[in-house]
Amino acid sequence: MEILQTPAEMRTWREEHPGSLGLTPTMGYLHEGHLALAQRSVTENRFSAASIFVNPTQFGPDEDFQRYPRDEDRDLQLLRDLEIDVVYLPGLEEMYPKGYQTYVTVGELAQGLEGASRPVHFRGVATVVTKLLNVVRPDRAYFGKKDGQQLRVIRRLTQDLDLAVEIVACETVREKDGLAMSSRNAYLTVEQRRAATILSQALQAAETQFTAGARSAESLRRVVRTTVETEPLAELEYVSVAHSETLAEVEGEVGSEILLSLAARFGSVRLIDNVTLTEDT
Ligand code: PAF
């Protein structure tokens, strides 16, 4: 497995490996969710790349950039075990050299939900993903459905900027008790970790209602809210029932496909989760 640190090295590698290429972009501290993306890439492409870069521009000033968990040696070993061909591991100076001043912003899609409480987040994600796609030049790029809004923002930007890459969405990988895998789960205390299962339980409770025929957006939001409220350690930041493509919040009756999503805090740890509800679920 090759480990490359500069855009020039990465470009040269790509020129020398002209077969189909899959890219799994990550911020490291890999868990089974990331590994499922990388594994799928290995299955679907002649070559597979992964990137590891904790991207400062997608963190707000009061967020966890400094303390974001890192374990590069372990990450590289896990990728080696999957037989990933190349890891792109740029430093801060390679990604944002002195004088850097260009950003990619996506419109409405990036403004609600996560964007509402994290105003610079999607500008940072869109910028770094555009740069990664530009340097690595994959045919396919793999993203998890857990970051539901991120997935839609990235799809939008590749369409809008005519980028020749297929965005592949992979199912959220969950712990046995339902908690969605996330590098941020590492911040949770034992008590908070136990409490955090309430998030998937709340989404499931709403899904059960939907399957039983409930179609009022407000009643679905209420089921999530009241379930999360039973857990004293959880502080719900938002619950959203949104049109699955536009992410416009639904009032009244829901249509045939919606994204039900939430964010909640456990102390200073902020977690997100979502499910897509479709008529045939
Ligand atoms: O989902 C992530 O880990 C990050 O947002 C991404 C897509 C790697 C961009 O930094």
PDB file of C-alpha atoms and ligand atoms in Angstrom:
ATOM      1  CA  MET A   1       0.000   0.000   0.000  1.00  0.00           C
ATOM      2  CA  GLU A   2       1.420   3.353  -0.973  1.00  0.00           C
ATOM      3  CA  ILE A   3       1.118   6.380   1.292  1.00  0.00           C
ATOM      4  CA  LEU A   4       1.275   9.708  -0.504  1.00  0.00           C
ATOM      5  CA  GLN A   5       1.334  13.164   0.999  1.00  0.00           C
ATOM      6  CA  THR A   6       1.337  15.725  -1.773  1.00  0.00           C
ATOM      7  CA  PRO A   7      -1.122  16.493  -4.584  1.00  0.00           C
ATOM      8  CA  ALA A   8       1.723  16.061  -7.106  1.00  0.00           C
ATOM      9  CA  GLU A   9       2.527  12.524  -5.868  1.00  0.00           C
ATOM     10  CA  MET A  10      -1.139  11.593  -5.843  1.00  0.00           C
ATOM     11  CA  ARG A  11      -1.661  12.866  -9.400  1.00  0.00           C
ATOM     12  CA  THR A  12       1.355  10.947 -10.657  1.00  0.00           C
ATOM     13  CA  TRP A  13       0.126   7.744  -8.977  1.00  0.00           C
ATOM     14  CA  ARG A  14      -3.254   8.177 -10.667  1.00  0.00           C
ATOM     15  CA  GLU A  15      -1.637   8.711 -14.062  1.00  0.00           C
ATOM     16  CA  GLU A  16       0.300   5.506 -13.592  1.00  0.00           C
ATOM     17  CA  HIS A  17      -2.837   3.556 -12.517  1.00  0.00           C
ATOM     18  CA  PRO A  18      -5.404   4.252 -15.229  1.00  0.00           C
ATOM     19  CA  GLY A  19      -7.971   1.522 -14.288  1.00  0.00           C
ATOM     20  CA  SER A  20     -11.229   2.217 -12.422  1.00  0.00           C
ATOM     21  CA  LEU A  21     -10.563   3.815  -9.047  1.00  0.00           C
ATOM     22  CA  GLY A  22     -12.737   4.087  -5.922  1.00  0.00           C
ATOM     23  CA  LEU A  23     -12.048   6.681  -3.220  1.00  0.00           C
ATOM     24  CA  THR A  24     -13.141   6.565   0.420  1.00  0.00           C
ATOM     25  CA  PRO A  25     -12.562  10.027   1.927  1.00  0.00           C
ATOM     26  CA  THR A  26     -12.196   9.990   5.719  1.00  0.00           C
ATOM     27  CA  MET A  27     -10.983  12.032   8.645  1.00  0.00           C
ATOM     28  CA  GLY A  28      -9.359   8.928  10.100  1.00  0.00           C
ATOM     29  CA  TYR A  29     -10.007   7.165  13.407  1.00  0.00           C
ATOM     30  CA  LEU A  30     -11.606   4.494  11.278  1.00  0.00           C
ATOM     31  CA  HIS A  31     -14.523   2.371  12.452  1.00  0.00           C
ATOM     32  CA  GLU A  32     -16.545  -0.354  10.795  1.00  0.00           C
ATOM     33  CA  GLY A  33     -18.633   2.206   8.948  1.00  0.00           C
ATOM     34  CA  HIS A  34     -15.547   3.521   7.120  1.00  0.00           C
ATOM     35  CA  LEU A  35     -14.278  -0.010   6.541  1.00  0.00           C
ATOM     36  CA  ALA A  36     -17.585  -0.987   4.915  1.00  0.00           C
ATOM     37  CA  LEU A  37     -17.137   1.917   2.458  1.00  0.00           C
ATOM     38  CA  ALA A  38     -13.555   0.943   1.686  1.00  0.00           C
ATOM     39  CA  GLN A  39     -14.504  -2.718   1.359  1.00  0.00           C
ATOM     40  CA  ARG A  40     -17.211  -1.867  -1.154  1.00  0.00           C
ATOM     41  CA  SER A  41     -14.718   0.217  -3.097  1.00  0.00           C
ATOM     42  CA  VAL A  42     -12.333  -2.742  -3.238  1.00  0.00           C
ATOM     43  CA  THR A  43     -15.136  -4.936  -4.561  1.00  0.00           C
ATOM     44  CA  GLU A  44     -16.289  -2.491  -7.223  1.00  0.00           C
ATOM     45  CA  ASN A  45     -13.053  -1.056  -8.630  1.00  0.00           C
ATOM     46  CA  ARG A  46      -9.738  -2.123 -10.145  1.00  0.00           C
ATOM     47  CA  PHE A  47      -7.933   0.148  -7.642  1.00  0.00           C
ATOM     48  CA  SER A  48      -8.965   1.662  -4.332  1.00  0.00           C
ATOM     49  CA  ALA A  49      -7.779   4.776  -2.561  1.00  0.00           C
ATOM     50  CA  ALA A  50      -8.616   6.168   0.870  1.00  0.00           C
ATOM     51  CA  SER A  51      -7.820   9.611   2.175  1.00  0.00           C
ATOM     52  CA  ILE A  52      -7.185  10.632   5.758  1.00  0.00           C
ATOM     53  CA  PHE A  53      -7.304  14.332   6.562  1.00  0.00           C
ATOM     54  CA  VAL A  54      -8.879  16.015   9.580  1.00  0.00           C
ATOM     55  CA  ASN A  55     -10.196  19.020   7.732  1.00  0.00           C
ATOM     56  CA  PRO A  56     -10.049  22.181   9.855  1.00  0.00           C
ATOM     57  CA  THR A  57     -12.321  24.232   7.577  1.00  0.00           C
ATOM     58  CA  GLN A  58     -15.377  22.100   8.370  1.00  0.00           C
ATOM     59  CA  PHE A  59     -15.106  22.724  12.122  1.00  0.00           C
ATOM     60  CA  GLY A  60     -16.510  25.881  13.699  1.00  0.00           C
ATOM     61  CA  PRO A  61     -14.337  27.884  16.117  1.00  0.00           C
ATOM     62  CA  ASP A  62     -15.991  26.269  19.165  1.00  0.00           C
ATOM     63  CA  GLU A  63     -15.989  22.753  17.745  1.00  0.00           C
ATOM     64  CA  ASP A  64     -13.756  19.746  18.306  1.00  0.00           C
ATOM     65  CA  PHE A  65     -11.018  20.125  15.640  1.00  0.00           C
ATOM     66  CA  GLN A  66      -8.193  20.095  18.195  1.00  0.00           C
ATOM     67  CA  ARG A  67      -9.450  17.106  20.119  1.00  0.00           C
ATOM     68  CA  TYR A  68     -10.809  15.120  17.138  1.00  0.00           C
ATOM     69  CA  PRO A  69      -9.547  11.544  17.743  1.00  0.00           C
ATOM     70  CA  ARG A  70      -6.533  10.453  15.705  1.00  0.00           C
ATOM     71  CA  ASP A  71      -4.732   7.106  15.342  1.00  0.00           C
ATOM     72  CA  GLU A  72      -2.844   7.068  12.080  1.00  0.00           C
ATOM     73  CA  ASP A  73      -0.901   3.820  12.596  1.00  0.00           C
ATOM     74  CA  ARG A  74      -4.027   1.847  13.377  1.00  0.00           C
ATOM     75  CA  ASP A  75      -5.890   3.436  10.435  1.00  0.00           C
ATOM     76  CA  LEU A  76      -3.117   2.534   8.004  1.00  0.00           C
ATOM     77  CA  GLN A  77      -3.018  -1.053   9.255  1.00  0.00           C
ATOM     78  CA  LEU A  78      -6.784  -1.422   8.829  1.00  0.00           C
ATOM     79  CA  LEU A  79      -6.565  -0.086   5.268  1.00  0.00           C
ATOM     80  CA  ARG A  80      -3.633  -2.368   4.504  1.00  0.00           C
ATOM     81  CA  ASP A  81      -5.697  -5.332   5.741  1.00  0.00           C
ATOM     82  CA  LEU A  82      -8.440  -4.410   3.271  1.00  0.00           C
ATOM     83  CA  GLU A  83      -5.859  -4.274   0.476  1.00  0.00           C
ATOM     84  CA  ILE A  84      -6.380  -0.629  -0.299  1.00  0.00           C
ATOM     85  CA  ASP A  85      -3.842   0.356  -2.967  1.00  0.00           C
ATOM     86  CA  VAL A  86      -3.065   3.917  -1.964  1.00  0.00           C
ATOM     87  CA  VAL A  87      -3.696   6.258   0.953  1.00  0.00           C
ATOM     88  CA  TYR A  88      -3.651   9.991   0.379  1.00  0.00           C
ATOM     89  CA  LEU A  89      -2.531  11.602   3.624  1.00  0.00           C
ATOM     90  CA  PRO A  90      -1.908  15.279   2.979  1.00  0.00           C
ATOM     91  CA  GLY A  91      -0.707  17.593   5.735  1.00  0.00           C
ATOM     92  CA  LEU A  92      -2.326  20.925   6.526  1.00  0.00           C
ATOM     93  CA  GLU A  93       0.292  22.721   4.441  1.00  0.00           C
ATOM     94  CA  GLU A  94      -0.440  20.608   1.371  1.00  0.00           C
ATOM     95  CA  MET A  95      -4.198  21.060   1.612  1.00  0.00           C
ATOM     96  CA  TYR A  96      -4.313  24.719   2.626  1.00  0.00           C
ATOM     97  CA  PRO A  97      -0.953  26.325   1.796  1.00  0.00           C
ATOM     98  CA  LYS A  98      -0.162  29.854   2.884  1.00  0.00           C
ATOM     99  CA  GLY A  99      -2.349  32.310   0.981  1.00  0.00           C
ATOM    100  CA  TYR A 100      -5.188  29.811   0.456  1.00  0.00           C
ATOM    101  CA  GLN A 101      -8.484  31.642  -0.171  1.00  0.00           C
ATOM    102  CA  THR A 102     -10.847  29.635  -2.369  1.00  0.00           C
ATOM    103  CA  TYR A 103     -13.974  27.847  -1.087  1.00  0.00           C
ATOM    104  CA  VAL A 104     -16.893  25.897  -2.550  1.00  0.00           C
ATOM    105  CA  THR A 105     -20.318  26.793  -1.201  1.00  0.00           C
ATOM    106  CA  VAL A 106     -23.502  24.862  -1.873  1.00  0.00           C
ATOM    107  CA  GLY A 107     -26.801  26.780  -1.614  1.00  0.00           C
ATOM    108  CA  GLU A 108     -30.065  25.970   0.166  1.00  0.00           C
ATOM    109  CA  LEU A 109     -29.316  22.286   0.630  1.00  0.00           C
ATOM    110  CA  ALA A 110     -26.472  23.186   2.981  1.00  0.00           C
ATOM    111  CA  GLN A 111     -28.375  25.729   5.057  1.00  0.00           C
ATOM    112  CA  GLY A 112     -30.895  23.799   7.178  1.00  0.00           C
ATOM    113  CA  LEU A 113     -30.370  20.921   9.637  1.00  0.00           C
ATOM    114  CA  GLU A 114     -26.631  20.617  10.333  1.00  0.00           C
ATOM    115  CA  GLY A 115     -25.953  23.826   8.423  1.00  0.00           C
ATOM    116  CA  ALA A 116     -28.243  25.811  10.736  1.00  0.00           C
ATOM    117  CA  SER A 117     -26.136  25.177  13.829  1.00  0.00           C
ATOM    118  CA  ARG A 118     -22.797  24.650  12.019  1.00  0.00           C
ATOM    119  CA  PRO A 119     -22.650  27.606   9.606  1.00  0.00           C
ATOM    120  CA  VAL A 120     -19.189  26.918   8.089  1.00  0.00           C
ATOM    121  CA  HIS A 121     -19.430  23.135   8.122  1.00  0.00           C
ATOM    122  CA  PHE A 122     -20.615  22.372   4.597  1.00  0.00           C
ATOM    123  CA  ARG A 123     -18.425  25.028   3.023  1.00  0.00           C
ATOM    124  CA  GLY A 124     -15.478  23.150   4.536  1.00  0.00           C
ATOM    125  CA  VAL A 125     -16.791  19.729   3.497  1.00  0.00           C
ATOM    126  CA  ALA A 126     -17.615  20.876  -0.064  1.00  0.00           C
ATOM    127  CA  THR A 127     -14.202  22.511  -0.439  1.00  0.00           C
ATOM    128  CA  VAL A 128     -12.138  19.595   0.800  1.00  0.00           C
ATOM    129  CA  VAL A 129     -14.175  16.982  -1.092  1.00  0.00           C
ATOM    130  CA  THR A 130     -13.824  18.981  -4.332  1.00  0.00           C
ATOM    131  CA  LYS A 131     -10.063  19.192  -3.774  1.00  0.00           C
ATOM    132  CA  LEU A 132      -9.806  15.458  -3.006  1.00  0.00           C
ATOM    133  CA  LEU A 133     -11.837  14.487  -6.078  1.00  0.00           C
ATOM    134  CA  ASN A 134      -9.745  16.810  -8.201  1.00  0.00           C
ATOM    135  CA  VAL A 135      -6.436  15.319  -7.115  1.00  0.00           C
ATOM    136  CA  VAL A 136      -7.365  11.644  -6.727  1.00  0.00           C
ATOM    137  CA  ARG A 137      -9.636  11.552  -9.821  1.00  0.00           C
ATOM    138  CA  PRO A 138     -11.693   8.519  -8.748  1.00  0.00           C
ATOM    139  CA  ASP A 139     -14.469   7.002 -10.852  1.00  0.00           C
ATOM    140  CA  ARG A 140     -16.481   6.383  -7.689  1.00  0.00           C
ATOM    141  CA  ALA A 141     -16.432   7.966  -4.235  1.00  0.00           C
ATOM    142  CA  TYR A 142     -17.973   6.277  -1.199  1.00  0.00           C
ATOM    143  CA  PHE A 143     -19.906   8.068   1.560  1.00  0.00           C
ATOM    144  CA  GLY A 144     -22.019   6.829   4.477  1.00  0.00           C
ATOM    145  CA  LYS A 145     -25.736   7.531   4.797  1.00  0.00           C
ATOM    146  CA  LYS A 146     -25.231   8.463   8.468  1.00  0.00           C
ATOM    147  CA  ASP A 147     -24.178  11.909   7.268  1.00  0.00           C
ATOM    148  CA  GLY A 148     -27.360  12.251   5.265  1.00  0.00           C
ATOM    149  CA  GLN A 149     -27.135  15.955   4.515  1.00  0.00           C
ATOM    150  CA  GLN A 150     -23.432  15.711   3.670  1.00  0.00           C
ATOM    151  CA  LEU A 151     -24.232  12.980   1.141  1.00  0.00           C
ATOM    152  CA  ARG A 152     -26.818  15.188  -0.567  1.00  0.00           C
ATOM    153  CA  VAL A 153     -24.558  18.242  -0.518  1.00  0.00           C
ATOM    154  CA  ILE A 154     -21.757  16.235  -2.162  1.00  0.00           C
ATOM    155  CA  ARG A 155     -24.112  14.775  -4.790  1.00  0.00           C
ATOM    156  CA  ARG A 156     -25.316  18.296  -5.570  1.00  0.00           C
ATOM    157  CA  LEU A 157     -21.832  19.751  -5.905  1.00  0.00           C
ATOM    158  CA  THR A 158     -20.591  16.971  -8.197  1.00  0.00           C
ATOM    159  CA  GLN A 159     -23.649  17.516 -10.413  1.00  0.00           C
ATOM    160  CA  ASP A 160     -23.401  21.297 -10.356  1.00  0.00           C
ATOM    161  CA  LEU A 161     -19.647  21.364 -11.025  1.00  0.00           C
ATOM    162  CA  ASP A 162     -19.821  18.629 -13.722  1.00  0.00           C
ATOM    163  CA  LEU A 163     -17.427  16.370 -11.827  1.00  0.00           C
ATOM    164  CA  ALA A 164     -17.127  12.968 -13.517  1.00  0.00           C
ATOM    165  CA  VAL A 165     -17.517  10.820 -10.419  1.00  0.00           C
ATOM    166  CA  GLU A 166     -20.242   8.510  -9.193  1.00  0.00           C
ATOM    167  CA  ILE A 167     -21.187   9.129  -5.566  1.00  0.00           C
ATOM    168  CA  VAL A 168     -21.959   5.804  -3.906  1.00  0.00           C
ATOM    169  CA  ALA A 169     -24.062   5.904  -0.730  1.00  0.00           C
ATOM    170  CA  CYS A 170     -23.558   3.100   1.796  1.00  0.00           C
ATOM    171  CA  GLU A 171     -25.846   2.038   4.641  1.00  0.00           C
ATOM    172  CA  THR A 172     -25.157   3.293   8.165  1.00  0.00           C
ATOM    173  CA  VAL A 173     -23.280   0.681  10.181  1.00  0.00           C
ATOM    174  CA  ARG A 174     -24.587   0.346  13.739  1.00  0.00           C
ATOM    175  CA  GLU A 175     -23.329  -1.104  16.989  1.00  0.00           C
ATOM    176  CA  LYS A 176     -25.290  -4.121  18.260  1.00  0.00           C
ATOM    177  CA  ASP A 177     -27.473  -1.866  20.408  1.00  0.00           C
ATOM    178  CA  GLY A 178     -28.332   0.391  17.450  1.00  0.00           C
ATOM    179  CA  LEU A 179     -25.963   3.329  17.991  1.00  0.00           C
ATOM    180  CA  ALA A 180     -24.724   4.589  14.617  1.00  0.00           C
ATOM    181  CA  MET A 181     -20.955   4.190  14.291  1.00  0.00           C
ATOM    182  CA  SER A 182     -19.097   7.491  14.507  1.00  0.00           C
ATOM    183  CA  SER A 183     -15.559   8.496  15.417  1.00  0.00           C
ATOM    184  CA  ARG A 184     -17.162  10.888  17.915  1.00  0.00           C
ATOM    185  CA  ASN A 185     -18.615   7.959  19.914  1.00  0.00           C
ATOM    186  CA  ALA A 186     -15.098   7.683  21.372  1.00  0.00           C
ATOM    187  CA  TYR A 187     -15.784  10.880  23.382  1.00  0.00           C
ATOM    188  CA  LEU A 188     -18.744   9.354  25.270  1.00  0.00           C
ATOM    189  CA  THR A 189     -18.417   8.345  28.915  1.00  0.00           C
ATOM    190  CA  VAL A 190     -19.763   4.906  29.818  1.00  0.00           C
ATOM    191  CA  GLU A 191     -23.004   6.485  31.030  1.00  0.00           C
ATOM    192  CA  GLN A 192     -23.388   8.656  27.939  1.00  0.00           C
ATOM    193  CA  ARG A 193     -22.616   5.695  25.684  1.00  0.00           C
ATOM    194  CA  ARG A 194     -25.475   3.754  27.284  1.00  0.00           C
ATOM    195  CA  ALA A 195     -27.796   6.749  26.999  1.00  0.00           C
ATOM    196  CA  ALA A 196     -26.926   7.367  23.336  1.00  0.00           C
ATOM    197  CA  THR A 197     -28.882   4.295  22.225  1.00  0.00           C
ATOM    198  CA  ILE A 198     -31.990   6.449  22.678  1.00  0.00           C
ATOM    199  CA  LEU A 199     -31.295   8.096  19.303  1.00  0.00           C
ATOM    200  CA  SER A 200     -31.727   4.991  17.171  1.00  0.00           C
ATOM    201  CA  GLN A 201     -34.611   3.898  19.399  1.00  0.00           C
ATOM    202  CA  ALA A 202     -36.378   7.204  18.767  1.00  0.00           C
ATOM    203  CA  LEU A 203     -35.908   6.921  14.997  1.00  0.00           C
ATOM    204  CA  GLN A 204     -37.139   3.337  15.114  1.00  0.00           C
ATOM    205  CA  ALA A 205     -40.213   4.339  17.093  1.00  0.00           C
ATOM    206  CA  ALA A 206     -41.081   6.865  14.380  1.00  0.00           C
ATOM    207  CA  GLU A 207     -40.349   4.329  11.662  1.00  0.00           C
ATOM    208  CA  THR A 208     -42.759   1.884  13.315  1.00  0.00           C
ATOM    209  CA  GLN A 209     -45.470   4.566  13.289  1.00  0.00           C
ATOM    210  CA  PHE A 210     -44.739   5.359   9.642  1.00  0.00           C
ATOM    211  CA  THR A 211     -44.961   1.676   8.711  1.00  0.00           C
ATOM    212  CA  ALA A 212     -48.269   1.483  10.562  1.00  0.00           C
ATOM    213  CA  GLY A 213     -49.579   4.300   8.344  1.00  0.00           C
ATOM    214  CA  ALA A 214     -48.783   7.534  10.227  1.00  0.00           C
ATOM    215  CA  ARG A 215     -48.225  10.310   7.678  1.00  0.00           C
ATOM    216  CA  SER A 216     -48.342  13.509   9.727  1.00  0.00           C
ATOM    217  CA  ALA A 217     -44.865  15.075   9.772  1.00  0.00           C
ATOM    218  CA  GLU A 218     -45.558  16.638  13.157  1.00  0.00           C
ATOM    219  CA  SER A 219     -46.638  13.365  14.726  1.00  0.00           C
ATOM    220  CA  LEU A 220     -43.427  11.677  13.483  1.00  0.00           C
ATOM    221  CA  ARG A 221     -41.350  14.525  14.944  1.00  0.00           C
ATOM    222  CA  ARG A 222     -43.323  14.218  18.200  1.00  0.00           C
ATOM    223  CA  VAL A 223     -42.585  10.481  18.531  1.00  0.00           C
ATOM    224  CA  VAL A 224     -38.863  11.195  18.181  1.00  0.00           C
ATOM    225  CA  ARG A 225     -38.989  14.123  20.613  1.00  0.00           C
ATOM    226  CA  THR A 226     -40.936  12.295  23.323  1.00  0.00           C
ATOM    227  CA  THR A 227     -38.731   9.202  23.047  1.00  0.00           C
ATOM    228  CA  VAL A 228     -35.492  11.194  23.335  1.00  0.00           C
ATOM    229  CA  GLU A 229     -36.980  13.128  26.272  1.00  0.00           C
ATOM    230  CA  THR A 230     -37.197   9.893  28.287  1.00  0.00           C
ATOM    231  CA  GLU A 231     -33.379   9.906  28.471  1.00  0.00           C
ATOM    232  CA  PRO A 232     -32.183  12.568  30.956  1.00  0.00           C
ATOM    233  CA  LEU A 233     -28.613  12.628  29.565  1.00  0.00           C
ATOM    234  CA  ALA A 234     -29.808  13.440  26.043  1.00  0.00           C
ATOM    235  CA  GLU A 235     -30.437  16.992  24.910  1.00  0.00           C
ATOM    236  CA  LEU A 236     -32.208  17.037  21.542  1.00  0.00           C
ATOM    237  CA  GLU A 237     -30.959  19.808  19.249  1.00  0.00           C
ATOM    238  CA  TYR A 238     -33.324  19.194  16.350  1.00  0.00           C
ATOM    239  CA  VAL A 239     -35.561  16.608  14.811  1.00  0.00           C
ATOM    240  CA  SER A 240     -36.433  17.008  11.166  1.00  0.00           C
ATOM    241  CA  VAL A 241     -38.848  15.394   8.764  1.00  0.00           C
ATOM    242  CA  ALA A 242     -37.651  16.581   5.382  1.00  0.00           C
ATOM    243  CA  HIS A 243     -38.171  15.894   1.701  1.00  0.00           C
ATOM    244  CA  SER A 244     -35.531  13.282   0.929  1.00  0.00           C
ATOM    245  CA  GLU A 245     -33.987  15.137  -2.013  1.00  0.00           C
ATOM    246  CA  THR A 246     -34.455  18.847  -1.352  1.00  0.00           C
ATOM    247  CA  LEU A 247     -34.299  18.534   2.453  1.00  0.00           C
ATOM    248  CA  ALA A 248     -37.166  21.048   2.658  1.00  0.00           C
ATOM    249  CA  GLU A 249     -38.914  20.575   6.000  1.00  0.00           C
ATOM    250  CA  VAL A 250     -42.300  18.880   5.562  1.00  0.00           C
ATOM    251  CA  GLU A 251     -45.388  20.421   7.152  1.00  0.00           C
ATOM    252  CA  GLY A 252     -48.657  18.468   7.032  1.00  0.00           C
ATOM    253  CA  GLU A 253     -48.615  15.092   5.320  1.00  0.00           C
ATOM    254  CA  VAL A 254     -45.332  13.463   4.301  1.00  0.00           C
ATOM    255  CA  GLY A 255     -44.715  12.257   0.739  1.00  0.00           C
ATOM    256  CA  SER A 256     -43.457   8.872  -0.403  1.00  0.00           C
ATOM    257  CA  GLU A 257     -39.823   9.379   0.675  1.00  0.00           C
ATOM    258  CA  ILE A 258     -38.552  11.424   3.600  1.00  0.00           C
ATOM    259  CA  LEU A 259     -35.365  11.862   5.576  1.00  0.00           C
ATOM    260  CA  LEU A 260     -36.031  11.698   9.305  1.00  0.00           C
ATOM    261  CA  SER A 261     -32.970  13.081  11.055  1.00  0.00           C
ATOM    262  CA  LEU A 262     -31.838  14.396  14.404  1.00  0.00           C
ATOM    263  CA  ALA A 263     -28.935  15.844  16.334  1.00  0.00           C
ATOM    264  CA  ALA A 264     -28.517  15.562  20.093  1.00  0.00           C
ATOM    265  CA  ARG A 265     -25.958  16.346  22.728  1.00  0.00           C
ATOM    266  CA  PHE A 266     -24.710  14.138  25.519  1.00  0.00           C
ATOM    267  CA  GLY A 267     -22.744  16.621  27.594  1.00  0.00           C
ATOM    268  CA  SER A 268     -20.398  18.251  25.088  1.00  0.00           C
ATOM    269  CA  VAL A 269     -20.631  15.360  22.609  1.00  0.00           C
ATOM    270  CA  ARG A 270     -22.856  16.055  19.628  1.00  0.00           C
ATOM    271  CA  LEU A 271     -24.215  13.070  17.688  1.00  0.00           C
ATOM    272  CA  ILE A 272     -26.395  12.797  14.586  1.00  0.00           C
ATOM    273  CA  ASP A 273     -28.450   9.982  13.105  1.00  0.00           C
ATOM    274  CA  ASN A 274     -31.151   9.493  10.491  1.00  0.00           C
ATOM    275  CA  VAL A 275     -33.359   7.035   8.651  1.00  0.00           C
ATOM    276  CA  THR A 276     -34.946   7.290   5.229  1.00  0.00           C
ATOM    277  CA  LEU A 277     -38.615   6.356   5.234  1.00  0.00           C
ATOM    278  CA  THR A 278     -40.155   5.227   1.963  1.00  0.00           C
ATOM    279  CA  GLU A 279     -43.675   4.023   1.182  1.00  0.00           C
ATOM    280  CA  ASP A 280     -42.449   0.446   0.744  1.00  0.00           C
ATOM    281  CA  THR A 281     -40.491   0.213   4.059  1.00  0.00           C
TER     282      THR A 281
HETATM  283  O1  PAF B   1     -17.480  12.435   6.523  1.00  0.00           O
HETATM  284  C1  PAF B   1     -16.309  12.776   6.757  1.00  0.00           C
HETATM  285  O2  PAF B   1     -15.529  12.082   7.397  1.00  0.00           O
HETATM  286  C2  PAF B   1     -15.808  14.127   6.266  1.00  0.00           C
HETATM  287  O3  PAF B   1     -16.805  15.085   6.339  1.00  0.00           O
HETATM  288  C3  PAF B   1     -15.199  14.085   4.841  1.00  0.00           C
HETATM  289  C4  PAF B   1     -16.248  13.692   3.813  1.00  0.00           C
HETATM  290  C5  PAF B   1     -14.054  13.090   4.815  1.00  0.00           C
HETATM  291  C6  PAF B   1     -14.658  15.465   4.466  1.00  0.00           C
HETATM  292  O4  PAF B   1     -13.685  15.900   5.350  1.00  0.00           O
END
